[in-house]
Amino acid sequence: MSSVTNQRSQKLILIFIDLAFIFLSYILAFRIRFENIEHRNWDAFLSLSPWILLIGLFFVTMYELYTVDRKSKWDIVRHVIIASTLMMLITMAASFLFREFALPRSVILIAYIFINIFLICCKLVIMQLLSIKSGIVFFVGDIEEKQKIVEQLKFQFGKRMKVKYSSSEESLDRIYQTLQYVDYVIIGSNISSEVKSKIIFESVKNQKIVYVIPDFYDLLLSQSIITTIDDTMAMAVKPFGLSLGQQLVKRLYDIVASFIALVVLSPLFLLISIIIKLDDPTGSILYKQKRLGKYNKEFTIYKFRSMVEGAEKNTGPILAGENDPRITRVGHFIRRTRIDELPQLFNVLKGDMSIVGPRPERAYFTEQFEKDLKYYSYRNTVKPGITGYAQIMGKYTTSVDDKLRFDLFYIRNYSFLLDIIIQFRTLIVLFDKSKSEGKKEKENIEPKKQRSLHY
């Protein structure tokens, strides 16, 4: 059986185990809560159980609870708690709204505790078993790319994994020979299409799991339509950006979601405003800054002020550092939790931004990035967003090149469902400190050299 088939089977088995634990948690909750279970409560549970399992399946797959790849122990705990909390809230809402499905809240709360215990323990045991697993990862590409991701390879594939390296300049026969003795193959972006296709073919033929770091050209061709010119196959490349229908659906959702969010979060807005004023009575509550939106149209973005007033008066536009002295005491908290971004809901309501999209950038940095990356301007074919694919997949310190790959992938593969997935996974980012840390002080802050977006 191939490695790919093995992975798919393992994924299905782990999803089944997670759902079994969710079901078991409710059974135990009933046994603990009631000595003799009343028929009406048990019937309600049986009626609701398919929906409970369906909700569970949604969040297990949404937060990828079926895998421990690229996750630390804290990542696992965070993912499980967020997923189980959302499951509990939706189950409570369903139980309240549909009386025929009514379940005692005590049962739901007890089940919630068991779900967290079972799933967290299960994931940690799996992680421990995988940590003693050995194997070989084979990276084919240039030395710069290899140095950049080698530590991440260890993190993703396990500490005992060995990493073999081969330059793209080496002969294909030598690369093919090495392929026979490895478990995973990773192909860098700076390899010609011809060589890349040959390595992929040989890897798949030998039933290896293959990862390809895409070139920007590859991303531009994604979602192309296969057609013919006479009897010759051709790829019709779709225009970059969203269709009119997609734009209308996205805008309608943005208006409804931003309006509801502003109403629901209004007490939080008031509280944060008071705290900012108490921390710095002379400063403003909101920070306004010019950013570039769709087609580089300039607009004013709103944020809760997290730095001292006039932070860039003497320095000019620079990126925030990890221990930046310009950040206020309150600023550290609201930046880490992304609360400072909430006023951008007004930008969404106005139509300057969307809930989901590439993060808006300042003209100063955009000019620099467009000089370095010829594909950078493609990200401005859609409205910028409060959150985006680059934010859930990368970190604050992710390079411009990699963030651009994520942004282009999002635009090319846009769907309303993808927007919903990004919003749910943004909850993970809010509780992940590494996602919001600034650049290290020792690194150069000039855009050309350090190549990290001012997000």
Coordinates of C-alpha atoms in Angstrom, one line a residue:
M1 CA 0.0 0.0 0.0
S2 CA 1.4 3.4 -0.9
S3 CA 2.4 6.1 1.7
V4 CA -0.3 8.4 0.3
T5 CA -3.0 5.7 0.8
N6 CA -1.7 5.1 4.3
Q7 CA -2.0 8.8 5.2
R8 CA -5.5 8.9 3.9
S9 CA -6.5 5.8 5.9
Q10 CA -4.8 7.1 9.1
K11 CA -6.7 10.4 8.7
L12 CA -10.1 8.6 8.4
I13 CA -9.3 6.4 11.4
L14 CA -8.3 9.3 13.5
I15 CA -11.5 11.2 12.6
F16 CA -13.6 8.2 13.5
I17 CA -11.7 7.9 16.9
D18 CA -12.4 11.6 17.6
L19 CA -16.1 11.2 16.8
A20 CA -16.3 8.1 19.0
F21 CA -14.7 10.0 21.9
I22 CA -17.3 12.8 21.4
F23 CA -20.2 10.3 21.5
L24 CA -18.7 8.5 24.5
S25 CA -18.4 11.9 26.3
Y26 CA -22.1 12.4 26.1
I27 CA -22.8 8.9 27.2
L28 CA -20.6 9.4 30.3
A29 CA -22.2 12.8 30.9
F30 CA -25.6 11.2 31.1
R31 CA -24.4 8.5 33.4
I32 CA -22.8 11.0 35.8
R33 CA -25.7 13.5 35.7
F34 CA -28.6 11.0 36.0
E35 CA -28.8 7.8 38.0
N36 CA -31.8 6.8 36.0
I37 CA -31.9 8.5 32.6
E38 CA -35.4 9.7 31.8
H39 CA -36.8 8.6 28.5
R40 CA -37.4 12.1 27.3
N41 CA -33.8 13.1 27.9
W42 CA -32.4 10.0 26.3
D43 CA -34.8 10.3 23.3
A44 CA -33.7 14.0 22.9
F45 CA -30.0 12.9 22.9
L46 CA -30.7 10.1 20.3
S47 CA -32.5 12.7 18.2
L48 CA -29.7 15.2 18.6
S49 CA -26.7 12.8 18.3
P50 CA -26.5 12.8 14.5
W51 CA -26.3 16.6 14.6
I52 CA -23.8 16.5 17.5
L53 CA -21.6 14.1 15.4
L54 CA -22.1 16.3 12.3
I55 CA -21.0 19.4 14.2
G56 CA -18.1 17.4 15.7
L57 CA -17.1 16.2 12.2
F58 CA -17.2 19.8 10.9
F59 CA -14.9 21.2 13.7
V60 CA -12.6 18.1 13.7
T61 CA -11.9 18.7 10.0
M62 CA -12.0 22.5 10.3
Y63 CA -9.2 22.6 12.9
E64 CA -7.4 19.5 11.6
L65 CA -7.7 17.6 14.9
Y66 CA -6.9 14.4 13.0
T67 CA -3.3 15.3 12.6
V68 CA -0.5 16.5 14.9
D69 CA 1.8 17.5 12.1
R70 CA 3.4 21.0 12.6
K71 CA 1.9 21.3 16.0
S72 CA 3.4 21.7 19.4
K73 CA 1.7 20.4 22.6
W74 CA 0.3 23.8 23.2
D75 CA -1.0 24.0 19.6
I76 CA -2.9 20.7 20.2
V77 CA -4.4 21.9 23.4
R78 CA -5.4 25.2 21.8
H79 CA -7.0 23.6 18.7
V80 CA -9.0 21.1 20.8
I81 CA -10.3 23.7 23.3
I82 CA -11.4 26.1 20.6
A83 CA -13.0 23.3 18.5
S84 CA -14.8 21.8 21.5
T85 CA -16.0 25.2 22.8
L86 CA -17.5 26.0 19.5
M87 CA -19.1 22.6 19.4
M88 CA -20.6 23.2 22.9
L89 CA -22.0 26.6 22.0
I90 CA -23.6 25.4 18.8
T91 CA -25.1 22.4 20.6
M92 CA -26.5 24.6 23.4
A93 CA -28.0 26.9 20.8
A94 CA -29.6 24.0 18.9
S95 CA -30.9 22.6 22.1
F96 CA -32.4 26.0 23.1
L97 CA -33.9 26.8 19.7
F98 CA -35.3 23.4 18.9
R99 CA -37.2 22.2 21.9
E100 CA -37.6 18.7 20.5
F101 CA -33.8 18.4 20.7
A102 CA -33.6 19.9 24.2
L103 CA -30.7 18.5 26.3
P104 CA -29.9 19.5 29.9
R105 CA -27.1 22.1 29.9
S106 CA -25.4 20.2 32.7
V107 CA -25.0 17.2 30.3
I108 CA -23.6 19.4 27.6
L109 CA -21.1 21.0 30.0
I110 CA -20.0 17.7 31.5
A111 CA -19.6 16.2 28.0
Y112 CA -17.5 19.3 27.0
I113 CA -15.1 18.5 29.9
F114 CA -14.8 14.9 28.8
I115 CA -14.3 15.8 25.1
N116 CA -11.4 18.1 26.0
I117 CA -9.8 15.4 28.2
F118 CA -10.2 12.6 25.8
L119 CA -9.1 14.4 22.6
I120 CA -6.2 16.2 24.2
C121 CA -4.9 13.0 25.8
C122 CA -5.4 11.1 22.5
K123 CA -3.5 13.7 20.5
L124 CA -0.6 13.9 23.0
V125 CA -0.3 10.1 22.9
I126 CA -0.2 10.1 19.1
M127 CA 2.4 12.9 19.2
Q128 CA 4.6 10.9 21.6
L129 CA 4.4 7.8 19.4
L130 CA 5.3 9.8 16.3
S131 CA 8.2 11.5 18.1
I132 CA 10.0 8.2 18.3
K133 CA 9.3 7.4 14.6
S134 CA 12.3 7.9 12.3
G135 CA 12.4 8.5 8.6
I136 CA 14.1 10.5 5.8
V137 CA 13.0 13.7 4.2
F138 CA 14.7 14.4 0.8
F139 CA 14.9 18.1 -0.2
V140 CA 15.7 19.0 -3.8
G141 CA 16.4 22.7 -4.5
D142 CA 18.9 25.5 -3.9
I143 CA 20.9 25.9 -0.7
E144 CA 19.2 29.2 0.3
E145 CA 15.8 27.5 0.4
K146 CA 17.2 24.5 2.1
Q147 CA 18.7 26.5 4.9
K148 CA 15.5 28.5 5.4
I149 CA 13.2 25.5 5.9
V150 CA 15.4 22.7 7.3
E151 CA 14.4 23.5 10.9
Q152 CA 10.7 23.6 9.9
L153 CA 11.2 20.2 8.3
K154 CA 12.3 18.8 11.6
F155 CA 9.3 20.4 13.3
Q156 CA 6.8 19.1 10.8
F157 CA 8.1 15.6 10.2
G158 CA 9.4 14.8 13.7
K159 CA 12.7 15.3 15.6
R160 CA 14.1 11.9 14.6
M161 CA 13.6 12.6 10.9
K162 CA 16.8 12.9 8.9
V163 CA 17.0 15.5 6.1
K164 CA 18.9 14.6 2.9
Y165 CA 19.7 17.4 0.5
S166 CA 20.4 17.4 -3.3
S167 CA 21.1 20.5 -5.4
S168 CA 19.0 20.9 -8.5
E169 CA 22.3 20.9 -10.4
E170 CA 22.9 17.3 -9.6
S171 CA 22.2 14.7 -12.2
L172 CA 18.7 13.2 -12.3
D173 CA 20.1 9.7 -12.1
R174 CA 21.7 10.6 -8.7
I175 CA 18.5 12.2 -7.5
Y176 CA 16.5 9.1 -8.7
Q177 CA 18.9 6.8 -6.8
T178 CA 18.4 8.8 -3.5
L179 CA 14.6 8.7 -4.0
Q180 CA 14.6 4.9 -3.5
Y181 CA 15.6 5.3 0.2
V182 CA 13.5 8.2 1.5
D183 CA 10.0 8.6 2.8
Y184 CA 9.2 12.2 1.8
V185 CA 10.3 14.3 -1.1
I186 CA 10.2 18.2 -1.1
I187 CA 10.9 20.1 -4.3
G188 CA 12.0 23.7 -4.1
S189 CA 10.5 26.5 -6.1
N190 CA 13.7 27.5 -8.0
I191 CA 13.7 24.4 -10.2
S192 CA 12.9 24.3 -13.9
S193 CA 9.4 23.0 -14.8
E194 CA 11.0 20.1 -16.8
V195 CA 13.2 18.9 -14.0
K196 CA 10.4 19.4 -11.5
S197 CA 8.0 17.3 -13.5
K198 CA 10.5 14.5 -13.9
I199 CA 11.3 14.3 -10.2
I200 CA 7.6 14.4 -9.3
F201 CA 6.9 11.5 -11.8
E202 CA 9.7 9.4 -10.4
S203 CA 8.6 10.1 -6.8
V204 CA 5.0 9.2 -7.4
K205 CA 6.1 6.1 -9.3
N206 CA 8.0 5.0 -6.2
Q207 CA 5.0 5.8 -4.0
K208 CA 6.7 8.6 -2.1
I209 CA 4.8 11.5 -0.6
V210 CA 5.7 14.7 -2.5
Y211 CA 5.6 18.3 -1.4
V212 CA 6.2 21.1 -4.0
I213 CA 7.0 24.7 -3.1
P214 CA 5.2 26.5 -5.9
D215 CA 6.7 29.1 -8.1
F216 CA 4.6 32.2 -8.6
Y217 CA 4.0 31.1 -12.2
D218 CA 2.5 27.8 -10.9
L219 CA 0.0 29.8 -8.8
L220 CA -1.0 32.0 -11.7
L221 CA -1.9 28.8 -13.7
S222 CA -3.9 27.2 -11.0
Q223 CA -7.7 26.9 -11.6
S224 CA -7.1 27.2 -15.3
I225 CA -9.7 25.7 -17.7
I226 CA -8.6 22.8 -19.9
T227 CA -9.6 23.4 -23.5
T228 CA -8.3 22.5 -27.0
I229 CA -7.0 24.4 -30.0
D230 CA -7.9 22.1 -32.8
D231 CA -6.6 18.8 -31.4
T232 CA -3.9 20.4 -29.1
M233 CA -4.6 20.7 -25.4
A234 CA -4.4 24.3 -24.0
M235 CA -5.0 25.9 -20.7
A236 CA -7.3 28.9 -20.6
V237 CA -6.0 31.1 -17.8
K238 CA -8.8 32.8 -15.8
P239 CA -8.6 36.6 -15.2
F240 CA -7.0 37.4 -11.9
G241 CA -9.5 38.5 -9.2
L242 CA -13.1 37.6 -8.3
S243 CA -16.0 37.3 -10.7
L244 CA -18.9 39.7 -10.4
G245 CA -21.1 37.1 -8.7
Q246 CA -18.3 36.3 -6.1
Q247 CA -17.9 40.0 -5.4
L248 CA -21.6 40.5 -4.8
V249 CA -21.8 37.6 -2.4
K250 CA -18.7 38.6 -0.6
R251 CA -19.9 42.2 -0.3
L252 CA -23.3 41.2 1.0
Y253 CA -21.7 39.0 3.6
D254 CA -19.3 41.7 4.6
I255 CA -22.1 44.2 5.2
V256 CA -24.2 41.8 7.3
A257 CA -21.2 40.3 9.3
S258 CA -19.5 43.7 10.0
F259 CA -22.8 45.3 11.1
I260 CA -23.7 42.4 13.5
A261 CA -20.1 42.3 14.8
L262 CA -20.1 46.1 15.5
V263 CA -23.3 45.8 17.5
V264 CA -22.3 42.7 19.5
L265 CA -18.8 44.1 20.2
S266 CA -19.8 47.6 21.1
P267 CA -19.4 47.0 24.8
L268 CA -15.8 45.8 24.1
F269 CA -15.1 48.9 22.0
L270 CA -16.2 51.1 24.9
L271 CA -14.1 49.1 27.4
I272 CA -10.9 49.2 25.2
S273 CA -11.4 53.0 24.6
I274 CA -11.6 53.7 28.3
I275 CA -8.5 51.6 29.0
I276 CA -6.5 53.3 26.3
K277 CA -7.5 56.7 27.7
L278 CA -6.6 55.7 31.2
D279 CA -3.2 54.4 30.1
D280 CA -2.4 57.6 28.0
P281 CA -4.9 60.4 28.7
T282 CA -3.3 62.8 26.2
G283 CA -3.3 60.4 23.2
S284 CA -6.1 59.5 20.8
I285 CA -8.1 56.3 21.0
L286 CA -8.0 55.4 17.3
Y287 CA -5.0 55.3 15.1
K288 CA -5.5 56.3 11.5
Q289 CA -3.2 55.5 8.7
K290 CA -3.2 55.6 4.9
R291 CA -3.2 52.1 3.3
L292 CA -3.6 50.8 -0.2
G293 CA -6.7 48.9 -1.1
K294 CA -8.0 47.3 -4.3
Y295 CA -6.1 48.4 -7.4
N296 CA -3.8 50.4 -5.0
K297 CA -6.6 52.9 -4.2
E298 CA -5.7 54.8 -1.0
F299 CA -8.0 54.7 2.0
T300 CA -7.8 55.5 5.8
I301 CA -7.5 52.4 8.0
Y302 CA -8.7 52.5 11.6
K303 CA -7.1 50.7 14.5
F304 CA -7.1 51.0 18.3
R305 CA -3.9 52.9 19.1
S306 CA -1.3 50.5 20.5
M307 CA 1.8 52.8 20.3
V308 CA 2.7 56.2 21.8
E309 CA 1.3 59.2 20.0
G310 CA 3.5 60.2 17.0
A311 CA 5.4 56.9 17.1
E312 CA 7.0 57.4 13.6
K313 CA 7.5 61.2 13.8
N314 CA 11.3 60.8 14.1
T315 CA 11.8 57.4 12.5
G316 CA 9.6 57.4 9.5
P317 CA 7.8 54.2 8.4
I318 CA 9.5 51.2 10.1
L319 CA 8.3 47.8 11.2
A320 CA 7.4 47.0 14.8
G321 CA 10.0 45.1 16.7
E322 CA 9.5 42.3 19.2
N323 CA 10.3 44.5 22.2
D324 CA 9.5 47.8 20.5
P325 CA 9.7 50.6 23.1
R326 CA 7.0 52.6 21.2
I327 CA 4.3 50.0 22.1
T328 CA 2.3 51.1 25.2
R329 CA 1.4 48.8 28.1
V330 CA -2.2 48.3 26.8
G331 CA -0.8 48.1 23.2
H332 CA 1.1 44.9 24.0
F333 CA -2.1 43.2 25.0
I334 CA -4.4 44.5 22.2
R335 CA -1.7 43.7 19.5
R336 CA -1.1 40.2 20.9
T337 CA -4.9 39.5 20.9
R338 CA -5.5 41.4 17.6
I339 CA -8.1 43.5 19.4
D340 CA -6.4 46.6 17.9
E341 CA -7.7 45.4 14.5
L342 CA -11.4 45.5 15.4
P343 CA -12.1 49.1 14.3
Q344 CA -11.4 47.9 10.8
L345 CA -14.9 46.6 10.9
F346 CA -15.9 50.2 10.1
N347 CA -13.6 49.9 7.0
V348 CA -15.5 46.7 6.0
L349 CA -18.9 48.4 6.4
K350 CA -17.7 51.4 4.3
G351 CA -16.5 49.1 1.6
D352 CA -12.8 49.9 1.8
M353 CA -12.0 46.4 3.1
S354 CA -13.4 42.9 3.3
I355 CA -13.6 40.5 6.3
V356 CA -11.1 38.2 4.5
G357 CA -8.4 39.2 2.0
P358 CA -4.7 40.1 1.8
R359 CA -3.7 42.5 4.5
P360 CA -3.6 46.2 3.3
E361 CA -0.1 47.7 3.0
R362 CA 1.3 51.1 3.1
A363 CA 2.4 52.8 -0.1
Y364 CA 6.0 53.1 1.1
F365 CA 6.4 49.4 1.6
T366 CA 4.3 48.4 -1.5
E367 CA 6.6 50.4 -3.8
Q368 CA 9.6 48.5 -2.3
F369 CA 8.0 45.1 -2.6
E370 CA 6.8 45.6 -6.1
K371 CA 10.3 46.4 -7.2
D372 CA 11.6 43.2 -5.7
L373 CA 8.6 40.9 -6.6
K374 CA 7.1 41.3 -10.1
Y375 CA 4.0 39.4 -9.1
Y376 CA 3.3 41.5 -6.0
S377 CA 0.8 43.7 -7.7
Y378 CA -1.6 40.8 -8.3
R379 CA -2.6 40.8 -4.6
N380 CA -4.2 44.2 -5.1
T381 CA -6.8 42.8 -7.5
V382 CA -9.1 42.1 -4.5
K383 CA -10.1 44.2 -1.5
P384 CA -7.8 43.8 1.5
G385 CA -9.1 42.0 4.6
I386 CA -9.0 42.1 8.4
T387 CA -7.7 38.5 8.2
G388 CA -6.4 36.4 5.4
Y389 CA -5.0 33.1 4.2
A390 CA -1.4 34.4 4.8
Q391 CA -2.3 35.2 8.4
I392 CA -3.6 31.7 9.3
M393 CA -0.9 29.8 7.4
G394 CA 2.1 32.0 8.2
K395 CA 3.4 34.2 11.0
Y396 CA 4.1 37.9 11.4
T397 CA 7.7 37.2 10.5
T398 CA 6.9 35.1 7.4
S399 CA 8.8 36.4 4.4
V400 CA 7.1 38.6 1.8
D401 CA 7.7 35.9 -0.8
D402 CA 5.8 33.2 1.2
K403 CA 3.0 35.6 2.3
L404 CA 2.6 36.5 -1.4
R405 CA 2.3 32.8 -2.3
F406 CA -0.5 32.4 0.3
D407 CA -2.3 35.6 -0.9
L408 CA -2.1 34.5 -4.6
F409 CA -3.4 31.1 -3.7
Y410 CA -6.3 32.6 -1.9
I411 CA -7.3 34.9 -4.8
R412 CA -6.9 32.0 -7.3
N413 CA -8.9 29.5 -5.3
Y414 CA -11.4 31.9 -3.7
S415 CA -14.8 30.6 -2.6
F416 CA -17.3 31.6 0.1
L417 CA -16.5 28.4 2.0
L418 CA -12.8 29.3 2.0
D419 CA -13.6 32.6 3.6
I420 CA -15.6 30.9 6.3
I421 CA -12.7 28.4 7.0
I422 CA -10.2 31.3 7.2
Q423 CA -12.5 33.1 9.8
F424 CA -12.8 30.0 12.0
R425 CA -9.1 29.3 11.8
T426 CA -8.3 32.9 12.7
L427 CA -9.5 32.0 16.2
I428 CA -6.4 29.8 16.5
V429 CA -4.2 32.7 15.5
L430 CA -5.6 35.0 18.2
F431 CA -4.3 32.6 20.9
D432 CA -0.9 31.9 19.2
K433 CA 1.8 34.3 20.4
S434 CA 4.2 33.3 17.7
K435 CA 1.8 34.5 15.0
S436 CA 1.8 38.1 16.3
E437 CA 5.4 38.6 17.3
G438 CA 7.3 41.4 15.5
K439 CA 10.7 41.2 13.9
K440 CA 13.7 40.5 16.1
E441 CA 15.7 43.6 16.9
K442 CA 18.9 42.3 15.5
E443 CA 17.4 42.1 12.0
N444 CA 17.5 44.9 9.6
I445 CA 14.2 46.7 9.3
E446 CA 14.6 48.0 5.8
P447 CA 11.9 46.5 3.6
K448 CA 14.3 45.5 0.8
K449 CA 16.6 43.6 3.1
Q450 CA 14.4 42.0 5.7
R451 CA 11.5 41.4 3.3
S452 CA 8.7 41.1 5.9
L453 CA 5.3 42.7 5.5
H454 CA 4.1 45.4 8.0
Y455 CA 1.0 43.5 8.9

